[in-house]
JSON list of C-alpha atoms in Angstrom, two decimals:
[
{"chain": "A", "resi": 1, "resn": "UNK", "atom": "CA", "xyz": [5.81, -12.96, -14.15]},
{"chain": "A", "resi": 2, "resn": "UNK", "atom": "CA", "xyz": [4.56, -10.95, -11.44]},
{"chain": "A", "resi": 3, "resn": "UNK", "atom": "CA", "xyz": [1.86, -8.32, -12.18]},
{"chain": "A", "resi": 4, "resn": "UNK", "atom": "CA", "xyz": [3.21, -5.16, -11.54]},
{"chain": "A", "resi": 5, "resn": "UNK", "atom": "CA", "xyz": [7.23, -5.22, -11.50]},
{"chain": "A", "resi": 6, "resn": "UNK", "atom": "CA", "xyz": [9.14, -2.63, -9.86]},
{"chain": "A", "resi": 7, "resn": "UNK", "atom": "CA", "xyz": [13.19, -2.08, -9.15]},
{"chain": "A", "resi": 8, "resn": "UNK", "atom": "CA", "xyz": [13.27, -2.06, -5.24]},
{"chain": "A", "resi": 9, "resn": "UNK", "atom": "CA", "xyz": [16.69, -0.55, -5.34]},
{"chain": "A", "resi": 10, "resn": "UNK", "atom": "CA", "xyz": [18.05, 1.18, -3.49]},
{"chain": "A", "resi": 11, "resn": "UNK", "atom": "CA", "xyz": [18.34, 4.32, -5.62]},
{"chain": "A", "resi": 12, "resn": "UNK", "atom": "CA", "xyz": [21.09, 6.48, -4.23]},
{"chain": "A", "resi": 13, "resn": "UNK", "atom": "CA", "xyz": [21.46, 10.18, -5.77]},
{"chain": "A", "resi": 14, "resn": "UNK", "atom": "CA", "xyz": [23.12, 13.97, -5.05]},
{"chain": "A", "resi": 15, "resn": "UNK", "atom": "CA", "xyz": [20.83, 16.37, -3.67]},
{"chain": "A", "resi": 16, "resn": "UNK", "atom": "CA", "xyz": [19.33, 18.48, -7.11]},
{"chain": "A", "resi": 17, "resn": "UNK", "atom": "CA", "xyz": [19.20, 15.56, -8.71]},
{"chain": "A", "resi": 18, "resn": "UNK", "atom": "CA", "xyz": [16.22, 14.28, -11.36]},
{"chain": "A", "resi": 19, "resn": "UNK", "atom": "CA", "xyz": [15.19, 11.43, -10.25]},
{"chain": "A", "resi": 20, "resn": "UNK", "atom": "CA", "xyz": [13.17, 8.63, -12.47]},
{"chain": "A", "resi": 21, "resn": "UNK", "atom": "CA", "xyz": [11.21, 5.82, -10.83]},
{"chain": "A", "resi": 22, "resn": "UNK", "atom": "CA", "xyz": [9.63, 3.07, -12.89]},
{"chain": "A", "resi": 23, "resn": "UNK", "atom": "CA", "xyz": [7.15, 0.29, -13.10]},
{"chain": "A", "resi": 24, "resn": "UNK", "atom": "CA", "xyz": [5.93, -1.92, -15.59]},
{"chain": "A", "resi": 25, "resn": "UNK", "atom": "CA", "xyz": [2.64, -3.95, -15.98]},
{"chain": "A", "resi": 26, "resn": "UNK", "atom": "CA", "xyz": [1.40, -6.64, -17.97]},
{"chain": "A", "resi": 27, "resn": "UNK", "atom": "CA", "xyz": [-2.61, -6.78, -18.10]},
{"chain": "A", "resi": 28, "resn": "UNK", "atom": "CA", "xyz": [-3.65, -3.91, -20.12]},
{"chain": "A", "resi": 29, "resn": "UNK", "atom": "CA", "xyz": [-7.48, -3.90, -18.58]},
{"chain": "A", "resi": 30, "resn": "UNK", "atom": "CA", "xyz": [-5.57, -1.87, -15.58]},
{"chain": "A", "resi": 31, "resn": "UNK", "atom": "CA", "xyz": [-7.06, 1.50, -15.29]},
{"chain": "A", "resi": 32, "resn": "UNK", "atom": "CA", "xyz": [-5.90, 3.76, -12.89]},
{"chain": "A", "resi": 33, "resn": "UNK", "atom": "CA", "xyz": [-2.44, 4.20, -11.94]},
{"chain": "A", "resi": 34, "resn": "UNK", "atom": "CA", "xyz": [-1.20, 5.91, -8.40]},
{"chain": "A", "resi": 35, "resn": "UNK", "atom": "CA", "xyz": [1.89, 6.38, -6.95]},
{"chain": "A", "resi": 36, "resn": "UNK", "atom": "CA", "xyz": [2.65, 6.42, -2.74]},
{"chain": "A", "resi": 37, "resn": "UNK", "atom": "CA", "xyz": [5.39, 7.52, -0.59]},
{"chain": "A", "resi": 38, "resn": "UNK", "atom": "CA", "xyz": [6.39, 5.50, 2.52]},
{"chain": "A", "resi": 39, "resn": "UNK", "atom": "CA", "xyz": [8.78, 6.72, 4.85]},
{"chain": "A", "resi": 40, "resn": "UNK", "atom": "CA", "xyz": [10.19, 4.01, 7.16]},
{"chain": "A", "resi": 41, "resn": "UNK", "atom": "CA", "xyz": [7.81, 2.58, 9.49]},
{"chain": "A", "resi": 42, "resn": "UNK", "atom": "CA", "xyz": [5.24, 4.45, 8.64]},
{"chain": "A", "resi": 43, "resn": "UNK", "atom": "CA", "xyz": [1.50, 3.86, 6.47]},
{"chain": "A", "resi": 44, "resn": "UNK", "atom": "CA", "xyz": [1.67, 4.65, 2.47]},
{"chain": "A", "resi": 45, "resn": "UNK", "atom": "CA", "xyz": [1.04, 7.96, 1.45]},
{"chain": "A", "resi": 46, "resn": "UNK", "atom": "CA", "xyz": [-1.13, 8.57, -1.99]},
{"chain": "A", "resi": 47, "resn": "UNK", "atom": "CA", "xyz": [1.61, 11.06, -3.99]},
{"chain": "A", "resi": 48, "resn": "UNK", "atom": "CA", "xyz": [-0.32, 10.91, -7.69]},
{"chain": "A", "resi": 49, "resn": "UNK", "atom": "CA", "xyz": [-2.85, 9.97, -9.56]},
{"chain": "A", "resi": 50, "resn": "UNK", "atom": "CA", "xyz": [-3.50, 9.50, -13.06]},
{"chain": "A", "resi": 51, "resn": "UNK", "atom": "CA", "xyz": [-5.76, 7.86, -15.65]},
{"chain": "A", "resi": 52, "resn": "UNK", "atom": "CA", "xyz": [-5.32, 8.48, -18.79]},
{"chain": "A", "resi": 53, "resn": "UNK", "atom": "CA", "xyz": [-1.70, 8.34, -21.07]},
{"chain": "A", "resi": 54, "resn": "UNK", "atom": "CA", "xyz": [0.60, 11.44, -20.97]},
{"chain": "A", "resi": 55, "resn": "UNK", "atom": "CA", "xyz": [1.92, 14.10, -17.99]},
{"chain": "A", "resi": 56, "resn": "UNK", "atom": "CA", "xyz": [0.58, 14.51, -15.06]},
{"chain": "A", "resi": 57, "resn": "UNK", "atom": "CA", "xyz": [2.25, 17.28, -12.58]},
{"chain": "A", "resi": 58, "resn": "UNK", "atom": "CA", "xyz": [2.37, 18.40, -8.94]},
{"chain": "A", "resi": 59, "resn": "UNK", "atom": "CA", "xyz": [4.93, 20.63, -7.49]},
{"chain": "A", "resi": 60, "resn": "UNK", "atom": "CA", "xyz": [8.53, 18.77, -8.36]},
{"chain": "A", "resi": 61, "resn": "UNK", "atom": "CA", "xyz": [6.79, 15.82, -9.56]},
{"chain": "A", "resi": 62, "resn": "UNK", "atom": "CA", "xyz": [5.39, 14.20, -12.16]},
{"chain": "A", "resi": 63, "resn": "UNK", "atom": "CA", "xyz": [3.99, 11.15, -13.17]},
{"chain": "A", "resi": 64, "resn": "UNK", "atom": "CA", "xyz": [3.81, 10.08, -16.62]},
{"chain": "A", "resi": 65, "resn": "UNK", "atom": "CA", "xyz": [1.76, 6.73, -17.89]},
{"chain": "A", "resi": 66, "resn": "UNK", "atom": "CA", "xyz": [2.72, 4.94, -21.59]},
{"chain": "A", "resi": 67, "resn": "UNK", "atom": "CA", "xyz": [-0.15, 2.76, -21.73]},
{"chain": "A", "resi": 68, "resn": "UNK", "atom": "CA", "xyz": [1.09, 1.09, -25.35]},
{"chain": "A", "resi": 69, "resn": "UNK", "atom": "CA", "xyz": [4.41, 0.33, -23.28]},
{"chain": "A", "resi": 70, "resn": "UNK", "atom": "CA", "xyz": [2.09, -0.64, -20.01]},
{"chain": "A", "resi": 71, "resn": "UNK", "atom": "CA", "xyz": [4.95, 1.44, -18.61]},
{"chain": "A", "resi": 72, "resn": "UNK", "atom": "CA", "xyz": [4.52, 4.23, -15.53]},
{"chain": "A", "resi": 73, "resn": "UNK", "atom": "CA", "xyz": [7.33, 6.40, -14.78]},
{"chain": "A", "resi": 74, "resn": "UNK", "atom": "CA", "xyz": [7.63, 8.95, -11.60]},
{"chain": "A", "resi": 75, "resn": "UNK", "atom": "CA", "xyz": [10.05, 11.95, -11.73]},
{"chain": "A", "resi": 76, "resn": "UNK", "atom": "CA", "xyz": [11.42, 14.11, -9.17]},
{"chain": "A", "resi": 77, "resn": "UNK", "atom": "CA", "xyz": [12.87, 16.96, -9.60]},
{"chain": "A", "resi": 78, "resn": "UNK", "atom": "CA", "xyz": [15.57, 19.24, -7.52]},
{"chain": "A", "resi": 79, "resn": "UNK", "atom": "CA", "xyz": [15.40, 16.18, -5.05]},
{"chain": "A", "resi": 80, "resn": "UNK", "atom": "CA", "xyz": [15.43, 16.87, -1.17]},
{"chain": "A", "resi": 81, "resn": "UNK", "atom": "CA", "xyz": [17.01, 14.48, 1.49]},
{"chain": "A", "resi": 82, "resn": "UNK", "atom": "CA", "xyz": [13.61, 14.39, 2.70]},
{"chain": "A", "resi": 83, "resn": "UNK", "atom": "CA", "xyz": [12.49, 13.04, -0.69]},
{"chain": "A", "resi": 84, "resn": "UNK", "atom": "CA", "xyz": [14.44, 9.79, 0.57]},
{"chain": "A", "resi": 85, "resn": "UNK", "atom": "CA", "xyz": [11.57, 6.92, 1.22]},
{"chain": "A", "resi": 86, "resn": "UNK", "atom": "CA", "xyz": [10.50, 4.03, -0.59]},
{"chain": "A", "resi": 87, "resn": "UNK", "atom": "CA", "xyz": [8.01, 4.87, -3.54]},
{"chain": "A", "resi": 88, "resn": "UNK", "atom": "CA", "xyz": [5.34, 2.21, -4.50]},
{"chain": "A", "resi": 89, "resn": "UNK", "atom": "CA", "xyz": [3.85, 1.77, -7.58]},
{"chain": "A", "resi": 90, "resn": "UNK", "atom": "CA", "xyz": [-0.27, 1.05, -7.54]},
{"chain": "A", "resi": 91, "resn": "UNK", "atom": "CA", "xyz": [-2.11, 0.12, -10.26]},
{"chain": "A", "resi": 92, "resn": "UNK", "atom": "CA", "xyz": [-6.39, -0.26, -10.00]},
{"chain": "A", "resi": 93, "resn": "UNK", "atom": "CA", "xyz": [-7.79, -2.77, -11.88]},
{"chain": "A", "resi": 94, "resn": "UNK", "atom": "CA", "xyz": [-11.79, -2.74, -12.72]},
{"chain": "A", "resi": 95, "resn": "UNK", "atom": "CA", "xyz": [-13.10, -4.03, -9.51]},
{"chain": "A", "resi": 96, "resn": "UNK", "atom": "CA", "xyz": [-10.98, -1.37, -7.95]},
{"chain": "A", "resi": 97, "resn": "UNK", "atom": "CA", "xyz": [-8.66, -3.85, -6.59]},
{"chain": "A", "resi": 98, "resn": "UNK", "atom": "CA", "xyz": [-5.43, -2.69, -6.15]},
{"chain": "A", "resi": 99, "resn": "UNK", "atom": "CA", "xyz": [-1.93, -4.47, -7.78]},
{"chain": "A", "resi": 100, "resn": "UNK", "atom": "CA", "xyz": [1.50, -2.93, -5.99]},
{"chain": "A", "resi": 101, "resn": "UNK", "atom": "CA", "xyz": [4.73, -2.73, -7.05]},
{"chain": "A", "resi": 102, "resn": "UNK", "atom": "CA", "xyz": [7.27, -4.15, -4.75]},
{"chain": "A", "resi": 103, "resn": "UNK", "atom": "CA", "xyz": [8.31, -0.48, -3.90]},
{"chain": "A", "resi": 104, "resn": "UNK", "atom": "CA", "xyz": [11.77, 1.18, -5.08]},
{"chain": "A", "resi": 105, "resn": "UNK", "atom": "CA", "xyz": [13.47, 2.64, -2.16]},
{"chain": "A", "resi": 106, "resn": "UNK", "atom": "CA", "xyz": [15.32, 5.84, -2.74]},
{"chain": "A", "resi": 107, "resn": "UNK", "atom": "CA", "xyz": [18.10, 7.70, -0.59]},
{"chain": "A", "resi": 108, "resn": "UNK", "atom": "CA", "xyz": [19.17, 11.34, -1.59]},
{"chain": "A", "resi": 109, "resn": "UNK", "atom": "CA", "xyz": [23.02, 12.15, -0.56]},
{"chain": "A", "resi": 110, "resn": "UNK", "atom": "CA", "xyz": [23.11, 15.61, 0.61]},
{"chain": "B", "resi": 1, "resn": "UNK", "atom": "CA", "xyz": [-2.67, 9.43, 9.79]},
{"chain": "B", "resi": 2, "resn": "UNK", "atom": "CA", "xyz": [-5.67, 10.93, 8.59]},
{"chain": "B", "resi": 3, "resn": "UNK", "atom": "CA", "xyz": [-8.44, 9.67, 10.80]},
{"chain": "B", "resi": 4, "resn": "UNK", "atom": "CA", "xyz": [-7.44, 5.60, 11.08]},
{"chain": "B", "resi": 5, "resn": "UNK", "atom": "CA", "xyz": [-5.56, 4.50, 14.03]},
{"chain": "B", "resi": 6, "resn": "UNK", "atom": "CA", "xyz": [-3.53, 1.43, 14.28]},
{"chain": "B", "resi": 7, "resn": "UNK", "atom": "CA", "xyz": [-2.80, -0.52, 17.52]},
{"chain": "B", "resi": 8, "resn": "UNK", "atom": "CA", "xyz": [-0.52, -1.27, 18.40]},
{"chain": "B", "resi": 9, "resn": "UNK", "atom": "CA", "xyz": [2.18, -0.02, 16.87]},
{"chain": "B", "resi": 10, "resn": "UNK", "atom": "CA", "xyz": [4.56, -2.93, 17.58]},
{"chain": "B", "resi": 11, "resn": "UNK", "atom": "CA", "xyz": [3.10, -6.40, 18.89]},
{"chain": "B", "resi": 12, "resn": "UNK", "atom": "CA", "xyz": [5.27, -9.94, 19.86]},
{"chain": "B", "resi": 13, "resn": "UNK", "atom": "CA", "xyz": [3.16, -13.04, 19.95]},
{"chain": "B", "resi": 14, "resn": "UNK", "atom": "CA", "xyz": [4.72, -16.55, 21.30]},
{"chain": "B", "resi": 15, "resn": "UNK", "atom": "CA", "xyz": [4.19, -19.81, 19.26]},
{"chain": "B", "resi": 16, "resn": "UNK", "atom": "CA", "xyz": [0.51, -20.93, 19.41]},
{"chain": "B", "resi": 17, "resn": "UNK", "atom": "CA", "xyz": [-0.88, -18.16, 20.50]},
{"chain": "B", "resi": 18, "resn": "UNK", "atom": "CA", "xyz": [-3.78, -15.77, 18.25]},
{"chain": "B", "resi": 19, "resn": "UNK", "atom": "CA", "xyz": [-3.07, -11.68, 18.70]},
{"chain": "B", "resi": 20, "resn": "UNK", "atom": "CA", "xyz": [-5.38, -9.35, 17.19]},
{"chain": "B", "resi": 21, "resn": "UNK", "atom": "CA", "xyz": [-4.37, -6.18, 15.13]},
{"chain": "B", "resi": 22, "resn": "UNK", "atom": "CA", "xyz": [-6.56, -3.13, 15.71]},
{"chain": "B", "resi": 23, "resn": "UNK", "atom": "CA", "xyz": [-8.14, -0.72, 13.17]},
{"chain": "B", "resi": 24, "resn": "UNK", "atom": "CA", "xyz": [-10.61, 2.43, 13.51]},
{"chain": "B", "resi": 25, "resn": "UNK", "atom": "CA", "xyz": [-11.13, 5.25, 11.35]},
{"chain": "B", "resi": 26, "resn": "UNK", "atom": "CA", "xyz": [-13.52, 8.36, 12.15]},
{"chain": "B", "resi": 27, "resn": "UNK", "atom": "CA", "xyz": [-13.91, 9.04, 8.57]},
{"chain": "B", "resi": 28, "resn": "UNK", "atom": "CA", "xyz": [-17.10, 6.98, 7.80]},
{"chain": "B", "resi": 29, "resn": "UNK", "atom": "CA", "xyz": [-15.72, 4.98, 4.85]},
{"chain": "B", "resi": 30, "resn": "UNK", "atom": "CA", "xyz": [-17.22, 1.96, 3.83]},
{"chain": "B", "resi": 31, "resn": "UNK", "atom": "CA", "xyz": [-14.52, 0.13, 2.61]},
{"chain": "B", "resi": 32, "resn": "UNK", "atom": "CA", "xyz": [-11.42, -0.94, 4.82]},
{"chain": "B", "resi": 33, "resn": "UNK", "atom": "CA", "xyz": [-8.83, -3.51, 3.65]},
{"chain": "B", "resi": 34, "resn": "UNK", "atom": "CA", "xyz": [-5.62, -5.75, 5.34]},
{"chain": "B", "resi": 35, "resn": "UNK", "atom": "CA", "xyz": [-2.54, -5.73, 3.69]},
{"chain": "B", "resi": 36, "resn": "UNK", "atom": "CA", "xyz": [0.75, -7.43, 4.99]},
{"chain": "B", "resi": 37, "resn": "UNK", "atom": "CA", "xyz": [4.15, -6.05, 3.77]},
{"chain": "B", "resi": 38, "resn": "UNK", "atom": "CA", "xyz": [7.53, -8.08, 3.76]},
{"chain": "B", "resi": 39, "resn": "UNK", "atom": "CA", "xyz": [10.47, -6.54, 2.36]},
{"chain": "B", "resi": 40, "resn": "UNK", "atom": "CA", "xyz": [10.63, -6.47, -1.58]},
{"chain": "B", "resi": 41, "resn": "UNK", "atom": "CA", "xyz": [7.58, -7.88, -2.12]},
{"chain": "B", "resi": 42, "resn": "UNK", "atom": "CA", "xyz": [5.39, -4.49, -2.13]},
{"chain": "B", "resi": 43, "resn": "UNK", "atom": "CA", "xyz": [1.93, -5.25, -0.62]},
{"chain": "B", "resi": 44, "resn": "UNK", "atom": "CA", "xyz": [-0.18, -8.08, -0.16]},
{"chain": "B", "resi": 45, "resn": "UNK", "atom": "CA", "xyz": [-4.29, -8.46, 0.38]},
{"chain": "B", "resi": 46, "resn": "UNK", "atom": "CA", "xyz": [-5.57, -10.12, 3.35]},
{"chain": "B", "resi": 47, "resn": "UNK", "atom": "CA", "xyz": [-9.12, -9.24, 3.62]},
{"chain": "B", "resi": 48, "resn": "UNK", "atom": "CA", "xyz": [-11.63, -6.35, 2.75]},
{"chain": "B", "resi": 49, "resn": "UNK", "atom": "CA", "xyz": [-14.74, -5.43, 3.88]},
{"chain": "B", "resi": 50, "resn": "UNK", "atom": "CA", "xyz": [-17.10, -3.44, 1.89]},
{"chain": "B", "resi": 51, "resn": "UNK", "atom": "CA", "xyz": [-19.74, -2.91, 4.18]},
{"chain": "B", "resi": 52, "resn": "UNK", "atom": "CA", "xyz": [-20.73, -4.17, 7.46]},
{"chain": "B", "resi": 53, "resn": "UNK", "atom": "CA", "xyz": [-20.92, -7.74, 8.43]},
{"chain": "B", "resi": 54, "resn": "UNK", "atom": "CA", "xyz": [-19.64, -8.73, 5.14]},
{"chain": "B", "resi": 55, "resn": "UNK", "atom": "CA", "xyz": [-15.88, -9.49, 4.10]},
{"chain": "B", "resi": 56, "resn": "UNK", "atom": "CA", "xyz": [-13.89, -10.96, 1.49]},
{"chain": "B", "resi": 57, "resn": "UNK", "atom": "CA", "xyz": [-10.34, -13.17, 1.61]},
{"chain": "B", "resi": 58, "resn": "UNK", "atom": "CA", "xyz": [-7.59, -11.43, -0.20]},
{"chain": "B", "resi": 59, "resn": "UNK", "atom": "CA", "xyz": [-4.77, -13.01, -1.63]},
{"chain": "B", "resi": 60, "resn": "UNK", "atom": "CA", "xyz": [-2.93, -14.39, 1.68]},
{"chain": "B", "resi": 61, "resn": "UNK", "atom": "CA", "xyz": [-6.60, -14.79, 3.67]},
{"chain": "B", "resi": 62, "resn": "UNK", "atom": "CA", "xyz": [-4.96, -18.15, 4.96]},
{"chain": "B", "resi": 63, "resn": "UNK", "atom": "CA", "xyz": [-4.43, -17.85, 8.95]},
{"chain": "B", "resi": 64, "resn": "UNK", "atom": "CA", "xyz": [-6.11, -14.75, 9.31]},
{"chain": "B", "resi": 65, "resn": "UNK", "atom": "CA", "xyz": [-9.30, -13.92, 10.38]},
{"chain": "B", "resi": 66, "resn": "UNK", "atom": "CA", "xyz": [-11.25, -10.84, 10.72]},
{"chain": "B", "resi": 67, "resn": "UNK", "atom": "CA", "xyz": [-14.31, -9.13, 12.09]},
{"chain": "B", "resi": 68, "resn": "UNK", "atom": "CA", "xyz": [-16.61, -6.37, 10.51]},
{"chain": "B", "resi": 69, "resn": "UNK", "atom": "CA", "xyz": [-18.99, -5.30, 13.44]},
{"chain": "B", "resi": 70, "resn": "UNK", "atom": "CA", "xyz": [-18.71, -1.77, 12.92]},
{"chain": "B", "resi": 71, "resn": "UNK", "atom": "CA", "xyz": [-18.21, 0.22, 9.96]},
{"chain": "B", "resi": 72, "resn": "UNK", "atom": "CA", "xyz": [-15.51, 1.94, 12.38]},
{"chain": "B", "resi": 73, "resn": "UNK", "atom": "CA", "xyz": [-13.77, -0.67, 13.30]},
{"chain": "B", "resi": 74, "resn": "UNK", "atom": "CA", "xyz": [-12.33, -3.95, 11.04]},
{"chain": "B", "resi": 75, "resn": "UNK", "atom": "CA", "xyz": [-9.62, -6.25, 13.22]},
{"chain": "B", "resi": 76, "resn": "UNK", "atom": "CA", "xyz": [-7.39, -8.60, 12.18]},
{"chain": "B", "resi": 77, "resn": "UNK", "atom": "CA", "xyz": [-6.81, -12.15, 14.12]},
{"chain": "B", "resi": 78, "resn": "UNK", "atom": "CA", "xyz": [-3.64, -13.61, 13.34]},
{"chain": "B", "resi": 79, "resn": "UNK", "atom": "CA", "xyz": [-3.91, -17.02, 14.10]},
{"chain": "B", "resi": 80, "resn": "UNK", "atom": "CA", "xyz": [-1.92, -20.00, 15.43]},
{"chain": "B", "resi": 81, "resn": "UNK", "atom": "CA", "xyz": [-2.40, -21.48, 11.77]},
{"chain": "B", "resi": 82, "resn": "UNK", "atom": "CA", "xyz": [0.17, -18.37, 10.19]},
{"chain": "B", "resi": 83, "resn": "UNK", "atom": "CA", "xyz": [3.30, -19.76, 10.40]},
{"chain": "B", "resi": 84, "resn": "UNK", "atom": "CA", "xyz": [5.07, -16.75, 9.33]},
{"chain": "B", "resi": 85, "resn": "UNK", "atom": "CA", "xyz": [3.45, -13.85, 10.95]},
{"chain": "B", "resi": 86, "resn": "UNK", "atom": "CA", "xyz": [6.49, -11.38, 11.18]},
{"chain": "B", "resi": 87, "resn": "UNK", "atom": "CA", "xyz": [5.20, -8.32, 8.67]},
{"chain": "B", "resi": 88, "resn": "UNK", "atom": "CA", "xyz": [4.75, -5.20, 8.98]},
{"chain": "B", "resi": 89, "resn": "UNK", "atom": "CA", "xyz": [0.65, -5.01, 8.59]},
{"chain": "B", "resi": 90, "resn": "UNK", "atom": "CA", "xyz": [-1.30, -1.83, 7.14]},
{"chain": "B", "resi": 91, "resn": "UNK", "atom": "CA", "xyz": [-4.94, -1.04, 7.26]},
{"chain": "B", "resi": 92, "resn": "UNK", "atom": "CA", "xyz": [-6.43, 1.49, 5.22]},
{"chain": "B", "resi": 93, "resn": "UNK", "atom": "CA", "xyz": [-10.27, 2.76, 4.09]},
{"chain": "B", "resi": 94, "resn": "UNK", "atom": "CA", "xyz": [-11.12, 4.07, 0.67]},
{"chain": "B", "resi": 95, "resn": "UNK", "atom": "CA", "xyz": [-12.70, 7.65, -0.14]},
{"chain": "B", "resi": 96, "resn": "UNK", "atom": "CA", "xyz": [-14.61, 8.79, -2.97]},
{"chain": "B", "resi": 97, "resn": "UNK", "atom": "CA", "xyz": [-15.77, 8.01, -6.54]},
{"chain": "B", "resi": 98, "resn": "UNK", "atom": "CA", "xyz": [-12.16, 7.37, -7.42]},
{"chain": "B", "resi": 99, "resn": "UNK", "atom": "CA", "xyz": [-11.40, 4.30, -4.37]},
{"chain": "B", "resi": 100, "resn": "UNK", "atom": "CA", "xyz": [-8.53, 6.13, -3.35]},
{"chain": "B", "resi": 101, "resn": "UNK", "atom": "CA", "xyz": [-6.61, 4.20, -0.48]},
{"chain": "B", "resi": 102, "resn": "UNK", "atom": "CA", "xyz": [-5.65, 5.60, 2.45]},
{"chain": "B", "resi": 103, "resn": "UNK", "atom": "CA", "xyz": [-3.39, 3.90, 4.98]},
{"chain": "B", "resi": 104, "resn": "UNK", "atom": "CA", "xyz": [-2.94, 3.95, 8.45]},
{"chain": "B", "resi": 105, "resn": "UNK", "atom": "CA", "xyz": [0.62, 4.00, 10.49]},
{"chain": "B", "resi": 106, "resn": "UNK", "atom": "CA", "xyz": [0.73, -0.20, 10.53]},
{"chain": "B", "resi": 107, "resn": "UNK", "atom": "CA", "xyz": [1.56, -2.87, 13.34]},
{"chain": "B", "resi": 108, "resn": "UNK", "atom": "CA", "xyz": [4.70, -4.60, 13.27]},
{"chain": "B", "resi": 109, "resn": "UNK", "atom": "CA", "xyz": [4.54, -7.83, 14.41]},
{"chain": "B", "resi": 110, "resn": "UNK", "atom": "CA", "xyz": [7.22, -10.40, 15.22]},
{"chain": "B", "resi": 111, "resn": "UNK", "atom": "CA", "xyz": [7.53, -13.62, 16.97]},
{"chain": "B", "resi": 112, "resn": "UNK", "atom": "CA", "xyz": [8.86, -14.20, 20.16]}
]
């Protein structure tokens, strides 16, 4: 069992849509939890960050972290064709090591 | 980009042969790190460097190498010895108390 597990898709949704983008983890000494956007053939970009359990929002998105589920969950929401990318799931662990997700790529129809 | 520059962006080697992947940033971080990406399997650690002239094998290290004269600059040798180089390869440097990651634009590399 890997780590980190994450859908890769794709996810393919109407423009306006909520979207919900998920990742689950199994060691529970994991501490921070971030989420990137990568558009095609291009670097990661750092969307959120979060520590603790509970909401955390920015703009049309929000990240939310179960840590009794070891469960991390992004939403978008009122989703833009420029929204489409492929959104990775990070998770720190102690040493500040970072675990990924394989990545969940998402396409918005307009 | 935010301050770290990949070259280049797209790079062919031949069978046998070593090519090196280039990495600066002008944003005087101390850490930088090597990650390879294949599709759906998210990334994977190469190498890091914390500081200069010291580095540490990641999770593939095997047929890499990699150099840490600078704190600008951390390049990556792919060697004869990786069988399956084709990836798309990412740098990035860390930043602040939290060891926030920040990525560069990557190298694709294939074989010839």
């Amino acid at each position: 069992q890997k780590e980190v597990e994450q859908d890769p898709g794709p996810l393919s949704v109407p423009e306006g849509a909520i979207v919900s983008l998920n990742c689950t983890y199994s060691n529970s000494a994991f501490q921070y939890f971030m989420w990137y956007r990568q558009y095609s053939r291009k670097g990661p970009e750092l969307l959120m960050y979060t520590y603790s359990s509970g909401n955390k929002e920015d703009g049309r998105f929000t990240a939310q972290v179960d840590k009794s589920s070891k469960y991390i969950s992004l939403f978008i929401r009122d989703s833009q064709p420029s929204d489409s990318a492929t959104y990775l799931c990070a998770i720190m662990m102690s040493n500040y090591q970072l675990i990924w997700g394989a990545g969940t790529k998402l396409i918005i129809k307009p | 980009d935010g301050g770290i520059t990949q070259s280049p962006k797209y790079l062919f080697r031949k069978e046998g042969q070593n090519v090196t992947l280039s990495c600066e940033q002008n944003l005087n971080h101390d850490a930088m790190y090597w990650y390879r990406q294949d599709p759906g399997q998210g990334l994977r650690l190469i190498y890091y460097s914390q500081i200069v002239n010291d580095f540490q094998k990641g999770d593939i290290a095997e047929g890499y190498s990699v150099s840490r004269e600078k704190k600008e600059s951390f390049p990556l040798t792919v060697t004869s010895a990786q069988k399956n180089p084709t990836a798309f390869y990412l740098c990035a440097t860390t930043a602040g108390s939290k060891n926030i990651q920040y990525f560069g634009a990557g190298t694709r590399l294939s074989v010839l």
